[in-house]
Tab-separated table of C-alpha atoms and ligand atoms in Angstrom:
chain	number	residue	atom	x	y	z
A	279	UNK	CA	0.000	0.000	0.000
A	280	UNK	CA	1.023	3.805	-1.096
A	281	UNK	CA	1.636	6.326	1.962
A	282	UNK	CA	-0.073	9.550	1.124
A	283	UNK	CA	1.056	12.697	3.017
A	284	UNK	CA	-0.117	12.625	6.151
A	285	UNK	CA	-3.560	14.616	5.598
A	286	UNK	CA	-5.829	13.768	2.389
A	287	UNK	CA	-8.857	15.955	1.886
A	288	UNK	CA	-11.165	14.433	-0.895
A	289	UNK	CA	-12.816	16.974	-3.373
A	290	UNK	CA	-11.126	20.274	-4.520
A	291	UNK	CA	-14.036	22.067	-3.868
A	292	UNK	CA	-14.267	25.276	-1.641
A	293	UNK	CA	-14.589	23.936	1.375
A	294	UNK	CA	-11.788	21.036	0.611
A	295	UNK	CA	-9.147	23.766	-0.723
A	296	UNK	CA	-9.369	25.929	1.708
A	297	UNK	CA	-9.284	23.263	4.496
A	298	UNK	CA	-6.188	22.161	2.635
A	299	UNK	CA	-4.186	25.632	2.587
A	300	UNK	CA	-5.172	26.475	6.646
A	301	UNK	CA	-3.600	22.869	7.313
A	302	UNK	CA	-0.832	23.073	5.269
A	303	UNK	CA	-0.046	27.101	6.294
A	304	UNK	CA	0.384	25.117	9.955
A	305	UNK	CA	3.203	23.597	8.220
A	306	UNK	CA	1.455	19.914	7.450
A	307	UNK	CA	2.066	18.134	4.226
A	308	UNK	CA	-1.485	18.072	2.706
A	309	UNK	CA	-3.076	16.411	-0.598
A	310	UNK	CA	-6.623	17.271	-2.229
A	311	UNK	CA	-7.538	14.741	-4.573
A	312	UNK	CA	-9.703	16.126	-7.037
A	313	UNK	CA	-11.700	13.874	-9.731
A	314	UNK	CA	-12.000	16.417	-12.648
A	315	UNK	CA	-9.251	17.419	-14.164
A	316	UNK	CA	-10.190	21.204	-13.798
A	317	UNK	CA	-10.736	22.656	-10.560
A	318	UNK	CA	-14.210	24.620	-10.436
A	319	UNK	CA	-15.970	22.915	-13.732
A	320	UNK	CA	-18.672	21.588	-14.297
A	321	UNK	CA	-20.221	24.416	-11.980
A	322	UNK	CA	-23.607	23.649	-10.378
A	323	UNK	CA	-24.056	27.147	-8.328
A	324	UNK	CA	-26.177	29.912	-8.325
A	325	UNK	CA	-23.388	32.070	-6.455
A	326	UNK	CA	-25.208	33.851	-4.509
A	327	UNK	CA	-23.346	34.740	-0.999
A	328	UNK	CA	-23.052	37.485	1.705
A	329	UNK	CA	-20.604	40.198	2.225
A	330	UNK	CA	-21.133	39.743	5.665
A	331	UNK	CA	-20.223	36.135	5.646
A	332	UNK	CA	-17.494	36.625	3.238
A	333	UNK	CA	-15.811	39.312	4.839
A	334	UNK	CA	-16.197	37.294	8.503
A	335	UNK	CA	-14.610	34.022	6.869
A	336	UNK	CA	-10.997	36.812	5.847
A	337	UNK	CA	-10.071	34.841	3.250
A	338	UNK	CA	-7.929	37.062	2.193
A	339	UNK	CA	-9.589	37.399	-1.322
A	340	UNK	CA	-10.782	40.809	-3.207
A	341	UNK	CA	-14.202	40.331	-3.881
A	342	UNK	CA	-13.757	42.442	-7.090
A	343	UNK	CA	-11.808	39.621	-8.480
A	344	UNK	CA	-14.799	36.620	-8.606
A	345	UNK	CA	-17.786	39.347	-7.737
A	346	UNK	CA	-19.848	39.576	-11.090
A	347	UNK	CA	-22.767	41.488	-9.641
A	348	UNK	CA	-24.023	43.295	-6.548
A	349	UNK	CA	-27.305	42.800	-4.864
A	350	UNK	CA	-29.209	44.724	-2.769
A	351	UNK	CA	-32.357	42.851	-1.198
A	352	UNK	CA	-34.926	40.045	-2.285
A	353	UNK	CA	-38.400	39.547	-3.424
A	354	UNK	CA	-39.790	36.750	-2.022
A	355	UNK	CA	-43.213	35.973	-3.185
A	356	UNK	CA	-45.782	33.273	-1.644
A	357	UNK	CA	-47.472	30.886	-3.988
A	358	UNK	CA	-50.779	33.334	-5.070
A	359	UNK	CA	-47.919	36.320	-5.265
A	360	UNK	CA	-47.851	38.199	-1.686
A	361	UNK	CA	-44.540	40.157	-2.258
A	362	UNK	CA	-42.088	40.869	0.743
A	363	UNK	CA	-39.783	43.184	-0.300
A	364	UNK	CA	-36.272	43.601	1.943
A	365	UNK	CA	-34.153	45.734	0.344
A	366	UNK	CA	-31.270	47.688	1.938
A	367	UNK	CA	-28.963	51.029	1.136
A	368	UNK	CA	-26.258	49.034	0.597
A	369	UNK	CA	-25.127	46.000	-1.376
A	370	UNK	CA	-25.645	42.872	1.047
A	371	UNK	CA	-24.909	40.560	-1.187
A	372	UNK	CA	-22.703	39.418	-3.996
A	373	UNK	CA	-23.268	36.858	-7.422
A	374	UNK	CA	-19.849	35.173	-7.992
A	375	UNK	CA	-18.615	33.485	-10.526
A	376	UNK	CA	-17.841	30.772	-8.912
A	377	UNK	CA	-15.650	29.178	-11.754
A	378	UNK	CA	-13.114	31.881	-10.907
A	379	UNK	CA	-13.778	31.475	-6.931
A	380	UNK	CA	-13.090	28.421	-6.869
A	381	UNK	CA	-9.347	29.108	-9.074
A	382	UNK	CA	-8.839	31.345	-6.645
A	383	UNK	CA	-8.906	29.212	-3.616
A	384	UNK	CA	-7.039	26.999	-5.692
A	385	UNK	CA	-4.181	29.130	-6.074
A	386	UNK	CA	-3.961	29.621	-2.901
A	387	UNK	CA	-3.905	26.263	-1.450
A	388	UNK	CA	-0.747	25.400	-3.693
A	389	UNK	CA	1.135	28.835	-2.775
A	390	UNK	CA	0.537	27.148	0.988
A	391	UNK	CA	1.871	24.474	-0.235
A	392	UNK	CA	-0.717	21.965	-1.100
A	393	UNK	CA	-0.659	18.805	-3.245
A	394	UNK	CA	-3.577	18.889	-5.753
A	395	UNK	CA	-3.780	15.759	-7.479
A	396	UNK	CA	-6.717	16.638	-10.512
A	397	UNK	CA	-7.950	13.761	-12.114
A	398	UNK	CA	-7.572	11.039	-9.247
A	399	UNK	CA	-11.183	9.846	-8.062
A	400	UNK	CA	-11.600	8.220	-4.862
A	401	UNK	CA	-13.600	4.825	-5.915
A	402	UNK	CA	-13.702	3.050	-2.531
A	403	UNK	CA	-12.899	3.486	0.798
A	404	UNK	CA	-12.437	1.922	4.104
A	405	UNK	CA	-11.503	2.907	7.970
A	406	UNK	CA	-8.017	1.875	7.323
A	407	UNK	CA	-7.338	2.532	3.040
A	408	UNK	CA	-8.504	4.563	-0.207
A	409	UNK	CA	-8.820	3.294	-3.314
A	410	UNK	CA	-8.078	5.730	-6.063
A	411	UNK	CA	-7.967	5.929	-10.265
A	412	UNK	CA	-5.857	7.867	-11.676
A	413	UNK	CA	-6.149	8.255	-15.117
A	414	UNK	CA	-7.515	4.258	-15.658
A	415	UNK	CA	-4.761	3.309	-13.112
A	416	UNK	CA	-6.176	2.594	-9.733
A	417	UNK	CA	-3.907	2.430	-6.136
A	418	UNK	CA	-4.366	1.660	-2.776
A	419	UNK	CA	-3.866	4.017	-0.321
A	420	UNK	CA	-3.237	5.299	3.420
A	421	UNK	CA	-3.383	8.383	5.359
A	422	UNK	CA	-2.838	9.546	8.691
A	423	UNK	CA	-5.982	11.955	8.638
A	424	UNK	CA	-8.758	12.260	5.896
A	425	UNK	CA	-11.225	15.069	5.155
A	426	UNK	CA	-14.559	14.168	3.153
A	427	UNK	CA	-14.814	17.412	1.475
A	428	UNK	CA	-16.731	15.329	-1.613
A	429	UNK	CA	-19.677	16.874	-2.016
A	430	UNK	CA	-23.088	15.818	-2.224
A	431	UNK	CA	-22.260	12.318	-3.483
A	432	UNK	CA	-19.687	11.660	-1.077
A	433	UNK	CA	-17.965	8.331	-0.862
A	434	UNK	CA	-16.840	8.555	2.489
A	435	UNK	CA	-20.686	10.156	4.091
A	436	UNK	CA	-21.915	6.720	2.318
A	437	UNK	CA	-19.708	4.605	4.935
A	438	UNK	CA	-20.314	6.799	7.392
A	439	UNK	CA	-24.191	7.237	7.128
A	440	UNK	CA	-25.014	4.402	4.931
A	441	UNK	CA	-28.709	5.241	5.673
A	442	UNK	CA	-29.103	8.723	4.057
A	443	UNK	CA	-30.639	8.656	1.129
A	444	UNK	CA	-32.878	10.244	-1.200
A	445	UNK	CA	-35.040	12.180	1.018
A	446	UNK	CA	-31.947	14.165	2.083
A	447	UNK	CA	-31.721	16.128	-1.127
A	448	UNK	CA	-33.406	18.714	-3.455
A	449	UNK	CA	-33.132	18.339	-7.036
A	450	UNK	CA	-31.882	21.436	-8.359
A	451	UNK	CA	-32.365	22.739	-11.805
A	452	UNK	CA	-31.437	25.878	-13.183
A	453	UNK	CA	-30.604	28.302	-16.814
A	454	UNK	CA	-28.574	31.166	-17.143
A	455	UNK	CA	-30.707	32.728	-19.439
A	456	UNK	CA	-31.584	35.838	-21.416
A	457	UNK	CA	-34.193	38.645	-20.234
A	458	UNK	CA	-34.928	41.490	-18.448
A	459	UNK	CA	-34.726	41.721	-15.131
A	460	UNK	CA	-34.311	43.677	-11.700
A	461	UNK	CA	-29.772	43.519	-11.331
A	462	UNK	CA	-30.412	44.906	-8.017
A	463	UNK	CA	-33.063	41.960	-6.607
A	464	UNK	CA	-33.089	38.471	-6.540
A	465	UNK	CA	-36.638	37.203	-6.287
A	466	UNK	CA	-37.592	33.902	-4.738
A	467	UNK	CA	-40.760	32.183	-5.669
A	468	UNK	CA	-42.666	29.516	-3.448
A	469	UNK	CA	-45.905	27.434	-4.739
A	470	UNK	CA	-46.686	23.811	-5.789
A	471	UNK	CA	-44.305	24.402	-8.505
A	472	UNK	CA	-41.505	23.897	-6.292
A	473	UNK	CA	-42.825	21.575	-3.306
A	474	UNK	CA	-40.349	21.226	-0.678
A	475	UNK	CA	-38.299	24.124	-1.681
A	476	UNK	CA	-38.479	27.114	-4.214
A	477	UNK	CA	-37.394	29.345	-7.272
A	478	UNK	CA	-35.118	31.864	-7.619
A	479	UNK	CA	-33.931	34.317	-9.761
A	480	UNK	CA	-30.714	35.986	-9.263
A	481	UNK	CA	-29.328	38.113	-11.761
A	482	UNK	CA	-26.068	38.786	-13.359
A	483	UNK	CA	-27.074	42.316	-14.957
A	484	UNK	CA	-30.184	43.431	-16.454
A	485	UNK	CA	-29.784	41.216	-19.256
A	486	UNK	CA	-28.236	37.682	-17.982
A	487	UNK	CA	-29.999	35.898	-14.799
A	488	UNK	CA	-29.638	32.617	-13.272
A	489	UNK	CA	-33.229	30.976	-12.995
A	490	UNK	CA	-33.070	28.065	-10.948
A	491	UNK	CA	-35.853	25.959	-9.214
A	492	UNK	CA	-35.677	22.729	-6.518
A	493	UNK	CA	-38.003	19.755	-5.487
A	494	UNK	CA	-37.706	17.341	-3.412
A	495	UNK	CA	-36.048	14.321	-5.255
A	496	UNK	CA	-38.550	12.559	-6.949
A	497	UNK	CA	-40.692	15.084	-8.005
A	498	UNK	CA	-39.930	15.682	-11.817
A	499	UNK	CA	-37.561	18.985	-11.876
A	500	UNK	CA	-37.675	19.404	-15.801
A	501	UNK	CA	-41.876	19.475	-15.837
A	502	UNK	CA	-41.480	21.679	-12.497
A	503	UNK	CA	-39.845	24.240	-13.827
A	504	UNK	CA	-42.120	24.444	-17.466
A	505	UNK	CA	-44.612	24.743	-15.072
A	506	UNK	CA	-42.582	27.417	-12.743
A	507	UNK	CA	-41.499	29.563	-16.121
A	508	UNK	CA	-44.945	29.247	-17.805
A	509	UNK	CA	-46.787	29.904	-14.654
A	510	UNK	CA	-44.785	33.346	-13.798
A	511	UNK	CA	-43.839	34.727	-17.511
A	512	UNK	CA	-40.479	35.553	-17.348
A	513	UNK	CA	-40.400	35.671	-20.546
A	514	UNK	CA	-36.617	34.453	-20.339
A	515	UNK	CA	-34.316	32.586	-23.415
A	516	UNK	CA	-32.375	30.119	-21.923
A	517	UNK	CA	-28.139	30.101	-23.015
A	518	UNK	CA	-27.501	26.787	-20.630
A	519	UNK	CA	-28.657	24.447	-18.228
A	520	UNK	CA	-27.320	22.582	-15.184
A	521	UNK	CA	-28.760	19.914	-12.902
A	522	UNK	CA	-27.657	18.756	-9.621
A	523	UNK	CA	-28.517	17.782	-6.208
A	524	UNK	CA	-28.400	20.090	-2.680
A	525	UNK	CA	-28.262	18.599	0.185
A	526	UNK	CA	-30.972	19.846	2.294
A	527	UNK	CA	-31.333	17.822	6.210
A	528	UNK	CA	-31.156	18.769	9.708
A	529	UNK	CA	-27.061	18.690	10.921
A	530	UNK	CA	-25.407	16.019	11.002
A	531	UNK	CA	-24.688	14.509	14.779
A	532	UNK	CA	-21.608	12.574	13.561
A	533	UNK	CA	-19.188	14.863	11.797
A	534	UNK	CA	-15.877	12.524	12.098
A	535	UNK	CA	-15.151	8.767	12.846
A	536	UNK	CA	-11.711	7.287	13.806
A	537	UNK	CA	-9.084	9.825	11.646
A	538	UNK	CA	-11.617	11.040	9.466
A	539	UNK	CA	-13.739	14.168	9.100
A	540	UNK	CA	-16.868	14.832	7.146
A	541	UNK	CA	-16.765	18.545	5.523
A	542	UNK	CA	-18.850	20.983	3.265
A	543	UNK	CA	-21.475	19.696	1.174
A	544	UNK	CA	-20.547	15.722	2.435
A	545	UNK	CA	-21.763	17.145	5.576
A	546	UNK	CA	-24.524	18.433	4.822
A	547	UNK	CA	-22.917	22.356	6.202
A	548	UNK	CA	-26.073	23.987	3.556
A	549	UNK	CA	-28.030	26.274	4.645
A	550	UNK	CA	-32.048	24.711	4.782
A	551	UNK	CA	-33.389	27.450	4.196
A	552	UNK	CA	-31.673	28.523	0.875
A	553	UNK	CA	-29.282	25.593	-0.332
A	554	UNK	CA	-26.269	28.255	0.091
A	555	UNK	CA	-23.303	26.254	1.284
A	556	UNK	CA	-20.588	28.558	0.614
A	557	UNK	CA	-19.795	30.132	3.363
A	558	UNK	CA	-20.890	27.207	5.875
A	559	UNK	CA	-18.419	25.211	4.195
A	560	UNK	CA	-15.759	27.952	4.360
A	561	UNK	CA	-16.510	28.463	8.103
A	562	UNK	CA	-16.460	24.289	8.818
A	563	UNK	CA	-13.236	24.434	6.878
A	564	UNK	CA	-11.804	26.329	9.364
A	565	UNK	CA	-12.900	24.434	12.525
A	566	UNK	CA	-11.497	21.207	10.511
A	567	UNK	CA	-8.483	22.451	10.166
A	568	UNK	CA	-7.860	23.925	13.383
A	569	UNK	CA	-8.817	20.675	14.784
A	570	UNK	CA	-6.260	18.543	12.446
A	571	UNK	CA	-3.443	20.972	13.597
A	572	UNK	CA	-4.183	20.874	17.114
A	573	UNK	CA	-4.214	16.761	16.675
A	574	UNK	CA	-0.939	16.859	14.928
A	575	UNK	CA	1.034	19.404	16.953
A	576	UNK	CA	-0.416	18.815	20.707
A	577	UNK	CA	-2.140	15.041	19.904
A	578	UNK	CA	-5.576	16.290	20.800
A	579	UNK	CA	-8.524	14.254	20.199
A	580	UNK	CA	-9.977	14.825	16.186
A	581	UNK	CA	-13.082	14.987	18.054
A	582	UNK	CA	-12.842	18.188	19.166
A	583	UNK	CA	-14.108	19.212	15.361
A	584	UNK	CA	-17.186	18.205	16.440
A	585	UNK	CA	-17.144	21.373	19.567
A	586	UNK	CA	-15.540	23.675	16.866
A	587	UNK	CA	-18.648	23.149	14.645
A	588	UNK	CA	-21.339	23.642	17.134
A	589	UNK	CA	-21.402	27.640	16.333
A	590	UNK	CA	-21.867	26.373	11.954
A	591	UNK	CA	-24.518	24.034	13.529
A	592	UNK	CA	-26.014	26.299	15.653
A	593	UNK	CA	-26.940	27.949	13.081
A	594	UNK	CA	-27.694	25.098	10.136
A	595	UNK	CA	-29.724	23.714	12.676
A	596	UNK	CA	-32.205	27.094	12.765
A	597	UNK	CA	-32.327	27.380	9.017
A	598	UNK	CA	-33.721	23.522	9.300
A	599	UNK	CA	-36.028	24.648	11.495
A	600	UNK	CA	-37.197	27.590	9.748
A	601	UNK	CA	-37.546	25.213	6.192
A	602	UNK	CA	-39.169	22.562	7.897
A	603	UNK	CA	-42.290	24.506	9.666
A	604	UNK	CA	-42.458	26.963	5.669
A	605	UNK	CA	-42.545	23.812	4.015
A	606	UNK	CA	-45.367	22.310	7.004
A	607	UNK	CA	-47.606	25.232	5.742
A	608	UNK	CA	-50.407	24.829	3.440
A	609	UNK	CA	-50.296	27.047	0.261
A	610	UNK	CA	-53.259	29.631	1.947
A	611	UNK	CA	-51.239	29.246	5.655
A	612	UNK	CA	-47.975	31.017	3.581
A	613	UNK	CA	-50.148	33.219	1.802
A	614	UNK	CA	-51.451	35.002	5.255
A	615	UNK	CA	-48.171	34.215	7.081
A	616	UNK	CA	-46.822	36.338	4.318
A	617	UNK	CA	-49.662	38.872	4.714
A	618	UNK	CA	-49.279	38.899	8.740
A	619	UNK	CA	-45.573	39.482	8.370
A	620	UNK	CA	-45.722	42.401	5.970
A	621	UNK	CA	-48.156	44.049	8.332
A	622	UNK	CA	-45.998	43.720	11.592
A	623	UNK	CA	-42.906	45.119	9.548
A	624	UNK	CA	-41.118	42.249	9.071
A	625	UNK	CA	-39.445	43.772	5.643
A	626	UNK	CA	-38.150	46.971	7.737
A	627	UNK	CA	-36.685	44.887	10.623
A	628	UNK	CA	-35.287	42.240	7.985
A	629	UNK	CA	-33.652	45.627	6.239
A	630	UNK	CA	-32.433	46.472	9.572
A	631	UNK	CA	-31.195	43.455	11.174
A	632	UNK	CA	-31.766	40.410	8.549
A	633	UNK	CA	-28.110	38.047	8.198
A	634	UNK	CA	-28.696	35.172	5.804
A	635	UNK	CA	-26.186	33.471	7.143
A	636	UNK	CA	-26.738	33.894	10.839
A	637	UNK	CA	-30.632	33.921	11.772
A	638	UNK	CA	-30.383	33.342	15.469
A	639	UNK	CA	-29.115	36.623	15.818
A	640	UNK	CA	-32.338	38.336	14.008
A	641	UNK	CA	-34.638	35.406	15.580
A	642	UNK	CA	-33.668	36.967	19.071
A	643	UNK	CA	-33.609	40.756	17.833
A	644	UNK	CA	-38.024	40.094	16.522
A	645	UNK	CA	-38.946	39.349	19.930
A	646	UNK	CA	-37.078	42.716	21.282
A	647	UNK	CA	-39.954	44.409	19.014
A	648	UNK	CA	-42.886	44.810	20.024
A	649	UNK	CA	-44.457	45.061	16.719
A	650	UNK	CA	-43.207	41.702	15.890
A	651	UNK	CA	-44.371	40.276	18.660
A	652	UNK	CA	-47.743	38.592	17.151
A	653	UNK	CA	-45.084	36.074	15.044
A	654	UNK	CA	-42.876	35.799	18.700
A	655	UNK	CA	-44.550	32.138	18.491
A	656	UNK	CA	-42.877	31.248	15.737
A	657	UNK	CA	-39.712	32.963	15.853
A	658	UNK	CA	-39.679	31.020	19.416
A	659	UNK	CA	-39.876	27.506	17.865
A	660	UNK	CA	-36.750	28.441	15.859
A	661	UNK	CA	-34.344	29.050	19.035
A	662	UNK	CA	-35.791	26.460	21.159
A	663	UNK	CA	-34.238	23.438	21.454
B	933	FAD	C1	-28.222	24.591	-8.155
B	933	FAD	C2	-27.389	24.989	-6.958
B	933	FAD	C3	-27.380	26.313	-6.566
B	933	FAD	C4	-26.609	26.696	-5.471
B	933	FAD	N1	-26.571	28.015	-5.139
B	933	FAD	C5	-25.814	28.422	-4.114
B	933	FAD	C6	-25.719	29.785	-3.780
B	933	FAD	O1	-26.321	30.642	-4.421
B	933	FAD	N2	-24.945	30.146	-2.725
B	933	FAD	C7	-24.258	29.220	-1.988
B	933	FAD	O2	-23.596	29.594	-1.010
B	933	FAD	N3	-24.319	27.918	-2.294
B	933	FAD	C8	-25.064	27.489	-3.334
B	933	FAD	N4	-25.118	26.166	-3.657
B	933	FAD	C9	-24.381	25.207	-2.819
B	933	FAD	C10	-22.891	25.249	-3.093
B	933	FAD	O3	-22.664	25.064	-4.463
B	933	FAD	C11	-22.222	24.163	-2.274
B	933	FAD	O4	-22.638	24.272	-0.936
B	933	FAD	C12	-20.694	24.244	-2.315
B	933	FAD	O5	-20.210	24.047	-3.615
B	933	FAD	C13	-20.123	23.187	-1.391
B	933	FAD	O6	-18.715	23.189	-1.460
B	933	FAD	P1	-17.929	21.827	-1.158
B	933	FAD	O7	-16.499	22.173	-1.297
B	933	FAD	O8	-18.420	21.215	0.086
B	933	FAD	O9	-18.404	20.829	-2.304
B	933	FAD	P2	-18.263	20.934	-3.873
B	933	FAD	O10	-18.184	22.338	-4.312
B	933	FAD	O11	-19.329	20.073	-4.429
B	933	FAD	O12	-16.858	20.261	-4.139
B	933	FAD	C14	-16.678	18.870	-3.994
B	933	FAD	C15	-15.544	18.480	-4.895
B	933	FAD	O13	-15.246	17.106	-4.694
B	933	FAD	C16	-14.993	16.490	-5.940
B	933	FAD	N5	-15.310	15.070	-5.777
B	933	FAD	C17	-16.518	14.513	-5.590
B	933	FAD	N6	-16.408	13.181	-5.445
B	933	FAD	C18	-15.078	12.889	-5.537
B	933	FAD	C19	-14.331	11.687	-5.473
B	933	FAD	N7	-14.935	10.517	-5.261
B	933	FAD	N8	-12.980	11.754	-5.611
B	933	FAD	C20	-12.362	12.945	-5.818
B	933	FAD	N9	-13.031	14.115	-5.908
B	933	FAD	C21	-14.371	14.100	-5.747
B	933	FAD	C22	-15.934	17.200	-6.908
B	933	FAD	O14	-15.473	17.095	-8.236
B	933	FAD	C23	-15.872	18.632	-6.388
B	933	FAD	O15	-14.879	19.391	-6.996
B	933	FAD	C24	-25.870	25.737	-4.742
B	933	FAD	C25	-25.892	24.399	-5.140
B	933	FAD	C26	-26.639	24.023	-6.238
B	933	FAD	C27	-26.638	22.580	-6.661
């Protein structure tokens, strides 16, 4: 058997690289093994993320360098077309181009130092070996420390949650495509269209959008979103097309086994509410590594990646809650939810205080105002345990 360097993180994907580069900055020789043979492609994103997350994570990237647009608020409409409107002074939000993102963490990883192997798939693994192709030629391997940073398919979640399946996941289509539309909004769209999740619409300018739509798997995504486009009259040419899973579940309450670590999308770090995984990923990233260096240099338990999550699934766990009791609701019951919430202010306080990334700290902040208070109830079944 082969002796890889003594940490291997599987999948070159955000979360994997920049793992990768915060171990390997500690001064730990570090692999990625990516499958494709390009790091970023085939990309199945809407790239849609926070400043306020992306400036917290200090990457150390310019945002002017992957940013293609700036957005300033949502419309979020309920299935017979109640609009919520949160829109702020300022942009809040960014669409990426997350081809170039992800080259960018890339680059970075290998100026720390790291190994990227492109074109070498993991096929099989066990507690104790990997099995990897290279290029038709496949190896046995073995690693001190492994990090699952595979995605939604992941090989090494399937041995370490062998009963996830199906139900876990929203199918995901989406176009970039050709129209007009708002640059400044994205708009999100919920009716039986999408059961189980929603639409969105996040543009690139005024001319170029991405138009995506999720279901549950299962569902039919292609006749869903015919229905979605014919239904609301976009009126939108589509230039290209990409389908692909999210991972959409309550946290995970096993993150690592024996010497290895679960990470990203293989851990299902997305938000519930929204399928954004970016910055969860990012942030888990960092707890992973800081918990492989602290095992290497002082021999601490890998286990404590589990503590260094709990503020990521703190808050993945409140976005679960907040999807599951939306997607509990009736059509009508979202319809006056919608109305109820417009009416108490909810679109000034969400102006005001709203963090996609972080709702417990708004979900506190509602039921400080007294105007909110009629949807304190719900708010409260969010933060309670
Ligand atoms: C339609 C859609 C829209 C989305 N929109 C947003 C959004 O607007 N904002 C947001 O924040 N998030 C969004 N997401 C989620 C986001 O794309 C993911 O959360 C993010 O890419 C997760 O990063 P990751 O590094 O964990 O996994 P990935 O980016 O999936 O990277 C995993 C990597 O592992 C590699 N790999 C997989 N299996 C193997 C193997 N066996 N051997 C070797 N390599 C392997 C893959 O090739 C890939 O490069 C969206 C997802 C979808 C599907």
């Amino acid at each position: 058997m082969n002796e890889l360097p003594l940490i291997t993180v599987v999948g070159g994907g955000p979360a994997g690289l920049r793992c990768a580069a915060l171990v390997a900055r500690e001064g730990f020789e570090t692999t990625v093994l990516e499958e494709h043979s390009t790091v970023g492609r085939p990309v199945q994103c809407a790239g849609l993320i926070s400043r306020t997350g992306l400036k917290e994570l200090d990457i150390g990237l310019n945002e002017e360098d992957f940013s293609v647009n700036k957005i300033f608020g949502a419309k979020i409409f309920s299935p017979r077309g109640e609009k919520l409107q949160v829109k702020s002074r300022k942009p809040v939000a960014l669409v990426i181009d997350r081809f170039r993102f992800d080259q960018l963490l890339y680059r970075q990883a290998v100026k720390e130092g790291v190994a990227v192997k492109l074109g070498s798939k993991l096929i099989d693994f066990t507690w104790s070996s990997l099995f990897i192709e290279t290029r038709g030629h496949g190896e046995l391997y073995k690693s001190k420390v492994v990090v699952g940073a595979d995605g939604t398919n992941s090989v090494i979640r399937h041995s370490m949650h062998p009963g996830i399946g199906g139900e876990s996941f929203v199918h995901a289509l989406q176009y970039r495509a050709e129209g007009s539309f708002d640059p400044k909004m994205v708009e999100l769209y919920f009716g039986k269209y999408a059961k189980g999740f929603f639409a969105w619409v996040i543009p690139e300018s005024d001319r170029i959008a991405r138009i995506g739509l999720g279901v549950r798997v299962g569902q039919g995504v292609e006749k869903c979103m015919r229905i979605f486009l014919h239904e609301k009259k976009l009126g939108a040419r589509p230039l290209s097309k990409s389908s692909s899973l999210i991972p959409i579940r309550e946290p995970l309450k096993k993150n690592m086994e024996n010497n290895v670590l679960l990470l990203g999308d293989a851990a299902f770090q997305t938000k519930a509410t929204t399928g954004g995984g970016i910055v969860m990923g990012l942030n888990a990233a960092k707890a992973a590594a800081e918990s492989i260096a602290n095992h290497m240099k002082h021999g601490s338990p890998l286990k404590e990646y589990e503590k260094n999550l709990s503020a990521v699934n703190k808050e993945l766990s409140i976005h679960w809650k907040i999807h599951s009791y939306i997607h509990s609701l009736k059509e009508d019951s979202l319809d006056k939810l919608s109305v109820k919430a417009k009416k108490a202010g909810l679109e000034g306080f969400l102006e005001e205080y709203g963090d996609m990334d972080k709702p417990s700290t708004f979900v506190k902040k509602m039921l400080l105002k007294p105007k909110l208070w009629g949807l304190a109830p719900i708010a409260l079944r969010f933060i309670m345990h």
